[in-house]
Coordinates of N, CA and C and ligand atoms in Angstrom, one line a residue:
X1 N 93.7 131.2 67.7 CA 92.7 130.9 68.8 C 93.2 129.7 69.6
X2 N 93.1 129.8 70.6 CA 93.3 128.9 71.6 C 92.7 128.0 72.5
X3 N 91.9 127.4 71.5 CA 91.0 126.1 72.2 C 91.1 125.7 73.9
X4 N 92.5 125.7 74.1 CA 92.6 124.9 75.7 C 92.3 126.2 76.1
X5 N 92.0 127.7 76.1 CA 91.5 128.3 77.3 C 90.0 128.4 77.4
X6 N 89.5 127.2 77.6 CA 87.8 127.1 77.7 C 87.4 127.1 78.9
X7 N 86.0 127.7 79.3 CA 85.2 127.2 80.7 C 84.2 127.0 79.7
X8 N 83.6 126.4 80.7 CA 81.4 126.5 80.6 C 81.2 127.7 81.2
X9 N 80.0 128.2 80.4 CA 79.1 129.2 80.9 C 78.7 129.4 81.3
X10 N 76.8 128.8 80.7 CA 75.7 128.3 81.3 C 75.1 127.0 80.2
X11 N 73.3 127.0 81.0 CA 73.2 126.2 80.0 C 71.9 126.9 79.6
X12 N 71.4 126.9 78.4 CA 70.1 127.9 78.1 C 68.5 126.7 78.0
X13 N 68.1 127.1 78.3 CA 66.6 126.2 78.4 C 65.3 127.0 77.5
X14 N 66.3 128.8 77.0 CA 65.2 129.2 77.0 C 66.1 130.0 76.1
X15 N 65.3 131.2 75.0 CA 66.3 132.2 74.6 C 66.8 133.0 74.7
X16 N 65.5 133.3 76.1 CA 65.9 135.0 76.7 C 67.3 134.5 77.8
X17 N 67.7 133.2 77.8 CA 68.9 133.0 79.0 C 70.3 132.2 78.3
X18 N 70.3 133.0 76.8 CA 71.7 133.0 75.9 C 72.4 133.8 76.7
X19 N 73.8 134.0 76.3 CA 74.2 134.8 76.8 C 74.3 136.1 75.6
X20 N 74.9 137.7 76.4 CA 74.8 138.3 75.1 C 75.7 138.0 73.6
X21 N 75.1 138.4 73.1 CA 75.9 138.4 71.5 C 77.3 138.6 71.4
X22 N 78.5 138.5 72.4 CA 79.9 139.4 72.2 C 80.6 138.6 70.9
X23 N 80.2 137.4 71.3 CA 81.6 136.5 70.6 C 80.4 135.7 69.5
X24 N 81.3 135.5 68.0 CA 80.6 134.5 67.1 C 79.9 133.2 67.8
X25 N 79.3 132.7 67.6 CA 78.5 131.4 68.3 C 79.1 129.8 67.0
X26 N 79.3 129.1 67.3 CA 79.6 128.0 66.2 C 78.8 126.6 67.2
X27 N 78.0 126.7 66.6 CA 76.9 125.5 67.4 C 76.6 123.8 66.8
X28 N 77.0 122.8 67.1 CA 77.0 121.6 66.9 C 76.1 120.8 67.4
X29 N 75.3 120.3 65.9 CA 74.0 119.4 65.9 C 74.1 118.3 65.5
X30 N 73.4 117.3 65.8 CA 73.1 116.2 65.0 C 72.5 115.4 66.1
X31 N 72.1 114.0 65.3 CA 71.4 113.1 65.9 C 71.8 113.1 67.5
X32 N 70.8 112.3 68.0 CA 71.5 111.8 69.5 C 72.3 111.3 69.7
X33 N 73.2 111.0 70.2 CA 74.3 110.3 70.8 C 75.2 109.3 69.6
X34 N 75.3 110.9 68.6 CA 76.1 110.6 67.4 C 77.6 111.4 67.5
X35 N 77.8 111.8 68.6 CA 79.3 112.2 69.4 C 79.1 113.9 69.2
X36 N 78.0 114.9 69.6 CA 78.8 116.2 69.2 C 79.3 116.3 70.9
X37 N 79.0 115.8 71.9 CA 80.3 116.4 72.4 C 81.0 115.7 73.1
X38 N 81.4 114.8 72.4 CA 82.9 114.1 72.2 C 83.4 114.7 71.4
X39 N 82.9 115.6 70.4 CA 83.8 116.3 69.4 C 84.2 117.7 69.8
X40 N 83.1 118.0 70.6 CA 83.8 119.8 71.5 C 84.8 119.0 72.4
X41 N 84.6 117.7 73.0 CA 85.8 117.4 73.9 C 87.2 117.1 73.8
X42 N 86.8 116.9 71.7 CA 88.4 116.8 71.3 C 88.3 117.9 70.9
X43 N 88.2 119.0 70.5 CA 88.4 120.4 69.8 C 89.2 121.2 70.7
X44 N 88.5 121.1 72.3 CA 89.6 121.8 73.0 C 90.5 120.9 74.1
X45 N 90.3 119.9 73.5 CA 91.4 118.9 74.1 C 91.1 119.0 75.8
X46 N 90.2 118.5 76.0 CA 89.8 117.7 77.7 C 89.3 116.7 77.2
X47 N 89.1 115.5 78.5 CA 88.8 114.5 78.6 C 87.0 114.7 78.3
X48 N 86.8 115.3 79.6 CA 85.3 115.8 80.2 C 84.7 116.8 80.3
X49 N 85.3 117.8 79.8 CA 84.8 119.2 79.5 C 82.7 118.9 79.6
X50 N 82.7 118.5 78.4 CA 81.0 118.3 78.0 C 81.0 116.4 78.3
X51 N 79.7 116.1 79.1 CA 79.5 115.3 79.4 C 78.8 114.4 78.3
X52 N 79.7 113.0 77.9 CA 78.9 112.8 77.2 C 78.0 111.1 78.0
X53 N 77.7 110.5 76.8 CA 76.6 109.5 77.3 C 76.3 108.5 76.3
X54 N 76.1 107.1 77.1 CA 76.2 106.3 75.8 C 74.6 105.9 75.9
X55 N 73.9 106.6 76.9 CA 72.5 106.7 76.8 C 72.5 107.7 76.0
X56 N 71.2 108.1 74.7 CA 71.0 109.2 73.8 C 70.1 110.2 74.6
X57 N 70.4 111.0 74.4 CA 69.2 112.3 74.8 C 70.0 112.8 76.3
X58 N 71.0 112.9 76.1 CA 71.6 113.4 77.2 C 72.1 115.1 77.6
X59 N 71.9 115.4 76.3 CA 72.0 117.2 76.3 C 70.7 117.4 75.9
X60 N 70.0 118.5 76.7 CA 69.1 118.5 76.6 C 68.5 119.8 76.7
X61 N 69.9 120.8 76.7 CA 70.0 122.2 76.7 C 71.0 123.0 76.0
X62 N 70.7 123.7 75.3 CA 72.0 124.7 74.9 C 72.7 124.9 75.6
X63 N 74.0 124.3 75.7 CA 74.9 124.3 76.8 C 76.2 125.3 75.9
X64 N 76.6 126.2 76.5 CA 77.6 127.1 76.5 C 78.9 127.0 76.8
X65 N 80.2 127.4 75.7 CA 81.2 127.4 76.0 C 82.2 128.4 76.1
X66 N 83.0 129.3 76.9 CA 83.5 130.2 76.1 C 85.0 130.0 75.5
X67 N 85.7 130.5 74.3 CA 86.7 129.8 74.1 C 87.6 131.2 74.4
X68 N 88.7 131.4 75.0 CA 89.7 132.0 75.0 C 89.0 133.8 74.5
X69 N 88.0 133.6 75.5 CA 87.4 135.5 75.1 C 87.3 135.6 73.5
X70 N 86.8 134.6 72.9 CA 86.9 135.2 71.7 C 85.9 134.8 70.8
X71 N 84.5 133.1 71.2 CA 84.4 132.7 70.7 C 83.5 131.7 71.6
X72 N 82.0 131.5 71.5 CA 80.7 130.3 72.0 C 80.9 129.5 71.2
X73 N 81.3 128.4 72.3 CA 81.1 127.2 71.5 C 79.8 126.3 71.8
X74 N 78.9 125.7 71.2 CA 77.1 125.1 71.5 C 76.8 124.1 71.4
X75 N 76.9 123.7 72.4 CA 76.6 121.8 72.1 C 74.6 121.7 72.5
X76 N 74.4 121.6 71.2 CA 73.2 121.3 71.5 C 71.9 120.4 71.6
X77 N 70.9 120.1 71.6 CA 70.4 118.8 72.0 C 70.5 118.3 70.9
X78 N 70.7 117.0 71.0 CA 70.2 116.0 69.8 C 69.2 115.6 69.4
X79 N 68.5 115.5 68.0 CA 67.2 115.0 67.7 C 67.2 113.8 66.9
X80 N 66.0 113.7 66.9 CA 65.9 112.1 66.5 C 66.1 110.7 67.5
X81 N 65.5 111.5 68.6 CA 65.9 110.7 69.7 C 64.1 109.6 70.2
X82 N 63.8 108.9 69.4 CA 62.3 108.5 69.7 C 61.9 108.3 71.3
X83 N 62.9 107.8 72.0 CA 62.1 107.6 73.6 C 61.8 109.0 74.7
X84 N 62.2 109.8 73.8 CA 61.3 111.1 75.1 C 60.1 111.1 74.4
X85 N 59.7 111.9 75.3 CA 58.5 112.4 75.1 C 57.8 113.2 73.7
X86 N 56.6 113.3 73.3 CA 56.1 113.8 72.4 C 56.5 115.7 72.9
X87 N 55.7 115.5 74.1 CA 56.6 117.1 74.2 C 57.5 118.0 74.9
X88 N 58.2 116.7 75.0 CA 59.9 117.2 75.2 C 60.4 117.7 74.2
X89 N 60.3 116.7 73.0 CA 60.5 116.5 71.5 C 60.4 117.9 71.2
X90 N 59.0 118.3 71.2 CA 58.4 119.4 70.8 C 59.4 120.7 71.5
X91 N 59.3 120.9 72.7 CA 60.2 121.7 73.0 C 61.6 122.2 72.8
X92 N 62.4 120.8 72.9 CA 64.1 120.8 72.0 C 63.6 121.7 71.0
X93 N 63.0 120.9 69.9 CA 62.9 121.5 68.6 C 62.0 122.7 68.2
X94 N 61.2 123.6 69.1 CA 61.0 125.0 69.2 C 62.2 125.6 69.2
X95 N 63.1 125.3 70.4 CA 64.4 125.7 71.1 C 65.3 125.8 70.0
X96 N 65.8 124.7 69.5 CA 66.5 125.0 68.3 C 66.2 125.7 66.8
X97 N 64.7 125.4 66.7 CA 64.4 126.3 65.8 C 64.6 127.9 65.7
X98 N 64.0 128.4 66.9 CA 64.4 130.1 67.4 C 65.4 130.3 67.7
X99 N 66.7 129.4 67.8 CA 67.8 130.0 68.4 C 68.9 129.6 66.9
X100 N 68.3 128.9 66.1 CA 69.1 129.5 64.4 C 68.3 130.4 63.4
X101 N 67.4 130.4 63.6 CA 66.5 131.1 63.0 C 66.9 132.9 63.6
X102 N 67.2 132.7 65.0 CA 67.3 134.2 65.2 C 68.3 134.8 65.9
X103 N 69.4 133.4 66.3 CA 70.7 134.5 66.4 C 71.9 135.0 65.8
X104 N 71.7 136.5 65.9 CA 72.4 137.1 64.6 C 73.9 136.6 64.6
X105 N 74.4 136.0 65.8 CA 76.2 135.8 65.8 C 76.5 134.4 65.6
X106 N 75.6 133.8 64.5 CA 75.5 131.9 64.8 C 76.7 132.4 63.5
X107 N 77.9 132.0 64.0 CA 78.7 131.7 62.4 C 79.0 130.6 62.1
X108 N 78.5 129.5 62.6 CA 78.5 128.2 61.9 C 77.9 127.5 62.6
X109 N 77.1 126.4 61.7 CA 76.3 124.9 62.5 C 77.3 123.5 62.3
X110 N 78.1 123.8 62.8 CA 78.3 121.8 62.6 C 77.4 120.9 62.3
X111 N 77.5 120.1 61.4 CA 76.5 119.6 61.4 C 77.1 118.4 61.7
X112 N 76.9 117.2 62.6 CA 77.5 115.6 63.1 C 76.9 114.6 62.5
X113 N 77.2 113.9 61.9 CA 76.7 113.1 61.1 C 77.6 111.7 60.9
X114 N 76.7 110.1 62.0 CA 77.3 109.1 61.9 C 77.9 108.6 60.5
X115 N 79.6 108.4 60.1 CA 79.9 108.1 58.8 C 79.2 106.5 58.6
X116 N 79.1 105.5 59.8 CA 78.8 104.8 59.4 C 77.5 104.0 58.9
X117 N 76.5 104.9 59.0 CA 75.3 104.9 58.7 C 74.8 105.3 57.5
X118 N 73.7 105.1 56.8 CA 73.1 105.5 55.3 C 72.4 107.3 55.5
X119 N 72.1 107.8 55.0 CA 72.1 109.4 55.1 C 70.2 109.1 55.7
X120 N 70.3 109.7 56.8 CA 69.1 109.8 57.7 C 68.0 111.3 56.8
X121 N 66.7 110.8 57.4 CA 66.3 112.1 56.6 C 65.9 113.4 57.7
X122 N 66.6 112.8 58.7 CA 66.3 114.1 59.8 C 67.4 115.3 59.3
X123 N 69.1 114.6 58.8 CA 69.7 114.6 58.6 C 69.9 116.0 57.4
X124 N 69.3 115.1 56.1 CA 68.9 115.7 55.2 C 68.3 117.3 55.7
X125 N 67.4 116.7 56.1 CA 66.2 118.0 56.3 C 67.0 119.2 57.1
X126 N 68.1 118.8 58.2 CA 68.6 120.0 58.6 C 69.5 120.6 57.7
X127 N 69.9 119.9 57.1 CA 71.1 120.7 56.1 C 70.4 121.4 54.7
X128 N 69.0 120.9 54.3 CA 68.6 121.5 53.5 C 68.0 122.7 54.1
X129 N 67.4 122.7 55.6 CA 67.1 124.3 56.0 C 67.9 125.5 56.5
X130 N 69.0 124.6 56.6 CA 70.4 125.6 57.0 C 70.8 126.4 55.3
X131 N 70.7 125.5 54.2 CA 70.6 126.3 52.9 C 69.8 127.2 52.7
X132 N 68.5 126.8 53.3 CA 67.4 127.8 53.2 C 67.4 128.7 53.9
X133 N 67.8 129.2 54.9 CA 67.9 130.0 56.0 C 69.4 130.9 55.3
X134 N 70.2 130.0 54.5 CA 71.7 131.0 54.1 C 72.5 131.2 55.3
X135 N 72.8 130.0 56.5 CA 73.2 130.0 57.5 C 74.6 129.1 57.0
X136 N 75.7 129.7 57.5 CA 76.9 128.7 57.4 C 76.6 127.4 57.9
X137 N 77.4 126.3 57.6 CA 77.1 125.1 58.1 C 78.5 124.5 58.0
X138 N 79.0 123.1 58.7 CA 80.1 122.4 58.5 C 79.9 120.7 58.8
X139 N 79.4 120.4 57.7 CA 79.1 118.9 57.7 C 80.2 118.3 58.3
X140 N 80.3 117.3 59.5 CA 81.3 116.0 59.9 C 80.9 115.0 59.9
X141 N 81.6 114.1 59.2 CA 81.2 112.8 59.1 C 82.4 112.2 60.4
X142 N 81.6 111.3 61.7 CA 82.3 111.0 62.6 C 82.0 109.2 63.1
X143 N 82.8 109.2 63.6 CA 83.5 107.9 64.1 C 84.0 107.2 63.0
X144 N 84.6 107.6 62.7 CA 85.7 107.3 61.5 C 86.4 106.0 61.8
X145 N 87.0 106.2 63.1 CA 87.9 105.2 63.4 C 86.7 103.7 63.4
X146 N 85.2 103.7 63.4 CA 85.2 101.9 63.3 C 85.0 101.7 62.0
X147 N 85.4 102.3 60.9 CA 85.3 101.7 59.2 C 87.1 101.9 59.1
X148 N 87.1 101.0 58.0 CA 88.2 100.7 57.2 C 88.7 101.3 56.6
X149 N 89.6 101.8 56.0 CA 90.0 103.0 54.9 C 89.5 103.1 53.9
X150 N 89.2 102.2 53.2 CA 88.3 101.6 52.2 C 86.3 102.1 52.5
X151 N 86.1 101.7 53.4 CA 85.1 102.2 53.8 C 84.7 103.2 54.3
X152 N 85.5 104.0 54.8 CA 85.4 105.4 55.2 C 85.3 106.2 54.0
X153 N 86.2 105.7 52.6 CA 86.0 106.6 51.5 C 84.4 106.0 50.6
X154 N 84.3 105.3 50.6 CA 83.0 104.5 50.5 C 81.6 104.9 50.9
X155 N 81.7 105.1 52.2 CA 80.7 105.6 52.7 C 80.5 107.1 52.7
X156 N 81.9 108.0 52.6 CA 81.8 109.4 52.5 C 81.0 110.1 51.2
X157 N 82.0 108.9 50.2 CA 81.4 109.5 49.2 C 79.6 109.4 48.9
X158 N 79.1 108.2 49.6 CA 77.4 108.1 49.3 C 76.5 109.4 50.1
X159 N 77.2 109.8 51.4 CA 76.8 111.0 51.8 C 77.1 112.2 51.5
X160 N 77.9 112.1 50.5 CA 78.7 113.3 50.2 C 77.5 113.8 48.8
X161 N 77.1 112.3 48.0 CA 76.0 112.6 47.1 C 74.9 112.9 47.6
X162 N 74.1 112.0 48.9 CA 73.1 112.8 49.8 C 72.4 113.6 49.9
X163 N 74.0 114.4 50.5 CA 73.8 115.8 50.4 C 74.0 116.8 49.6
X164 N 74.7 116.2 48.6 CA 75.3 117.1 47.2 C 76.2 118.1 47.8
X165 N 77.4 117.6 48.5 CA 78.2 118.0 49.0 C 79.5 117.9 48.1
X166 N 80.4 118.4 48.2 CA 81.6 118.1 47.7 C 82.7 117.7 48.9
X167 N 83.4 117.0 48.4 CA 84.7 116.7 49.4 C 85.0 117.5 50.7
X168 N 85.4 118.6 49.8 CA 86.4 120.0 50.7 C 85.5 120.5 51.3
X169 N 84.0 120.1 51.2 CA 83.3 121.0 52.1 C 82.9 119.9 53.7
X170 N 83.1 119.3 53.7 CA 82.9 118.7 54.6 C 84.5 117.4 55.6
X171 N 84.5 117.3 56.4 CA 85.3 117.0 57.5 C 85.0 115.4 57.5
X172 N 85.6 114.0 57.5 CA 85.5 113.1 58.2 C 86.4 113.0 59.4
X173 N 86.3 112.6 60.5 CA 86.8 112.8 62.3 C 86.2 111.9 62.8
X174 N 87.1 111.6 63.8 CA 87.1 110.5 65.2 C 87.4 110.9 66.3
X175 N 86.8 111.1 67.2 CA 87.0 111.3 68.2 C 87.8 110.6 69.2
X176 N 88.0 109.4 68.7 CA 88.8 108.3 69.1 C 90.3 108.4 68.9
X177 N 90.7 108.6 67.6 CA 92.0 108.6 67.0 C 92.5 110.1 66.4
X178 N 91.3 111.3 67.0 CA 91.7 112.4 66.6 C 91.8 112.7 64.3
X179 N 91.8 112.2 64.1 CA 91.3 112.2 62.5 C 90.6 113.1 62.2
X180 N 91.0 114.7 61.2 CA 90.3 115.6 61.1 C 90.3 116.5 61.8
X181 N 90.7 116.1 63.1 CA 90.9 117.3 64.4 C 91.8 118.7 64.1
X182 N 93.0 118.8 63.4 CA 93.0 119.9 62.6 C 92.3 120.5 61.4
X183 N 91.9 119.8 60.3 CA 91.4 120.8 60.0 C 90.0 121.1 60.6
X184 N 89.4 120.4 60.9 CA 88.1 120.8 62.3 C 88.5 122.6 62.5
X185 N 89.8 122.3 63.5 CA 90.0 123.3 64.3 C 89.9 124.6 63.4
X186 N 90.9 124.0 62.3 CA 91.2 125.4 61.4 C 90.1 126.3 60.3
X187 N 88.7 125.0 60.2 CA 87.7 125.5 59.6 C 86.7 126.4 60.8
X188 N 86.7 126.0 62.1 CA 86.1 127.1 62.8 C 86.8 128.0 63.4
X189 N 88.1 128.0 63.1 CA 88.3 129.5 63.6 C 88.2 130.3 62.3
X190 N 88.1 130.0 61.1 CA 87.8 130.8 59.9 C 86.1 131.1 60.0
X191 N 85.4 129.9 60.6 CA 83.8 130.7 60.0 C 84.3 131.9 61.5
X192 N 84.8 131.4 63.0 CA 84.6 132.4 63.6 C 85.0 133.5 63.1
X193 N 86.3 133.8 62.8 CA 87.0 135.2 62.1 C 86.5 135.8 60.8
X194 N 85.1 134.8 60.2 CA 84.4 135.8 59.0 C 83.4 136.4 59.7
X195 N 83.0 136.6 61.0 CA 82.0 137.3 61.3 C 82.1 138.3 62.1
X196 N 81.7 139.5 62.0 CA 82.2 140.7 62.2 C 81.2 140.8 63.9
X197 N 81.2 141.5 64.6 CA 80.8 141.2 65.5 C 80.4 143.1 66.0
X198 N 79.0 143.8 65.6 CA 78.7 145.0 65.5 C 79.0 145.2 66.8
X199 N 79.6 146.5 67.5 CA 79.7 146.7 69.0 C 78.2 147.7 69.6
X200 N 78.2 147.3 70.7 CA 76.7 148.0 71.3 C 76.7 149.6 71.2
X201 N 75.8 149.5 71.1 CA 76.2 151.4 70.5 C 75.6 151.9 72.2
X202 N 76.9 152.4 72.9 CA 76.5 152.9 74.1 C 76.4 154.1 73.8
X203 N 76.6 154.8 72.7 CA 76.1 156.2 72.4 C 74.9 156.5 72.5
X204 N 74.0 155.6 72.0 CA 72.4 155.5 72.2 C 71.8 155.9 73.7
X205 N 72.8 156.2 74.5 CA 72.0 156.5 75.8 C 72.4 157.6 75.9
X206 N 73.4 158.6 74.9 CA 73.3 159.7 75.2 C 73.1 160.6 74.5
X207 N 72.1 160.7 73.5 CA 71.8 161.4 71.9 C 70.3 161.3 72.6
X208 N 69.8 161.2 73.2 CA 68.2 161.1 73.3 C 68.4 162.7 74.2
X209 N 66.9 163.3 74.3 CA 66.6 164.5 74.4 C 67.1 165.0 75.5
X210 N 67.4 165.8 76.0 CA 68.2 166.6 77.0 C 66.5 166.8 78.1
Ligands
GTP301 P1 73.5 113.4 73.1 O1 74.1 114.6 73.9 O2 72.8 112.4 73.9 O3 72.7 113.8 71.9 O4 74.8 112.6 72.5 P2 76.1 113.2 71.8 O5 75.8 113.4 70.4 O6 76.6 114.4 72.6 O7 77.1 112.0 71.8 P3 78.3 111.7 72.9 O8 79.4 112.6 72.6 O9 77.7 111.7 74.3 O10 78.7 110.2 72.4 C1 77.8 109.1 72.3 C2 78.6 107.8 72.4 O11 79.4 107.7 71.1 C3 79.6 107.7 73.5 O12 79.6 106.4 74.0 C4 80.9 108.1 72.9 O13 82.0 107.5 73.5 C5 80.8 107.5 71.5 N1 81.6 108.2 70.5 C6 81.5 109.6 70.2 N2 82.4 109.9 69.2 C7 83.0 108.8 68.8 C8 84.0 108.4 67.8 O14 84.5 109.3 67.1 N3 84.4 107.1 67.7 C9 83.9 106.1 68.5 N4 84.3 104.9 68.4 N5 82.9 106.4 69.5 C10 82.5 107.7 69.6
MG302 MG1 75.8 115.4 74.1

């Protein structure tokens, strides 16, 4: 797969304006302005591809990527963002609810998760309903580069118990110093390539009654 042949799509506000189902979807969550797309921006190597912001709440829509015909990439809103609104809030998180909850080509959630912080329970809570739902997921522990080496293994492992995660299941990455950026790459083109992708049955328009 070839990351540098990306555009943008669209941006979805809603779920009837996804685009169709062709390509696996691999969609990237986490808090506000805890880098997911600084991390689509290192994945296919641009500067500015996805806009990021050092104000939080700055994606605010399912924003679409396509990767080399083969593959949606999702940067989606951040939560845990306290200064919007009560029902902005509400709406992101309808939006993201129905759009893991119901699309069948989601083969993996990134999940973004600041390494240098104590394990959040927003945090928690999504990765315990991504178990519950039986949705792939790919924990990253990011900004790696402002801890120490010492502390980066320190702090991984307290989230790593958190979550009841094990090592190999989860990515520490920087977006800064690139850290992780292979295997990143190499763990989503496997969830993409485990998901089989049914083709439209255009037969169906021609088996109905004469
Ligand atoms: P929202 O779209 O608002 O939810 O934010 P986001 O999660 O997309 O975060 P974004 O990529 O916009 O990054 C937020 C801030 O963190 C920016 O100032 C980035 O430069 C910074 N940042 C992101 N990733 C890293 C990293 O790995 N290391 C360091 N040092 N800074 C980072
Ligand atoms: Mg963003």
């Amino acid at each position: 797969m070839d990351y540098r042949k990306v555009h943008f799509l669209l941006s979805a506000h809603a779920i009837r304006q996804l685009p169709a189902p062709d390509y696996p979807d691999v969609a990237f969550a986490g808090r506000s302005n805890v880098g997911k797309s600084s991390l689509i921006n290192r994945l296919v190597d641009r500067t500015s591809l996805v806009k990021t912001s050092s104000k939080p709440g700055k994606t605010q829509s399912l924003n679409y990527f396509l990767v080399d015909d083969a593959l949606y990439l999702v940067d989606l809103p951040g939560y845990g963002f306290a200064q919007v609104s009560q029902e902005t809030r509400k709406s992101w998180q309808g939006l993201l609810t129905e759009y893991v909850e119901t699309r069948s080509t989601l083969a993996c959630v990134v999940v973004i998760i600041d390494l240098r912080h104590e394990l959040k329970a927003l945090d928690r809570e999504l990765i315990d309903w991504l178990r519950y739902l039986k949705k792939p997921f790919l924990p990253v522990y990011t900004k790696a580069d402002k801890l120490s080496r010492n502390n980066q293994l320190k702090n991984a492992a307290i989230l790593d118990a958190g979550l009841t995660l094990t090592a190999d299941e989860r990515i520490v990455f920087s977006a800064r110093t690139d850290h992780g950026l292979d295997s990143l790459r190499s763990r989503i083109a496997a969830f993409a390539n485990s998901m089989v992708i049914a083709p439209e049955k255009e037969e169906d328009n021609l088996t109905g009654p004469i």
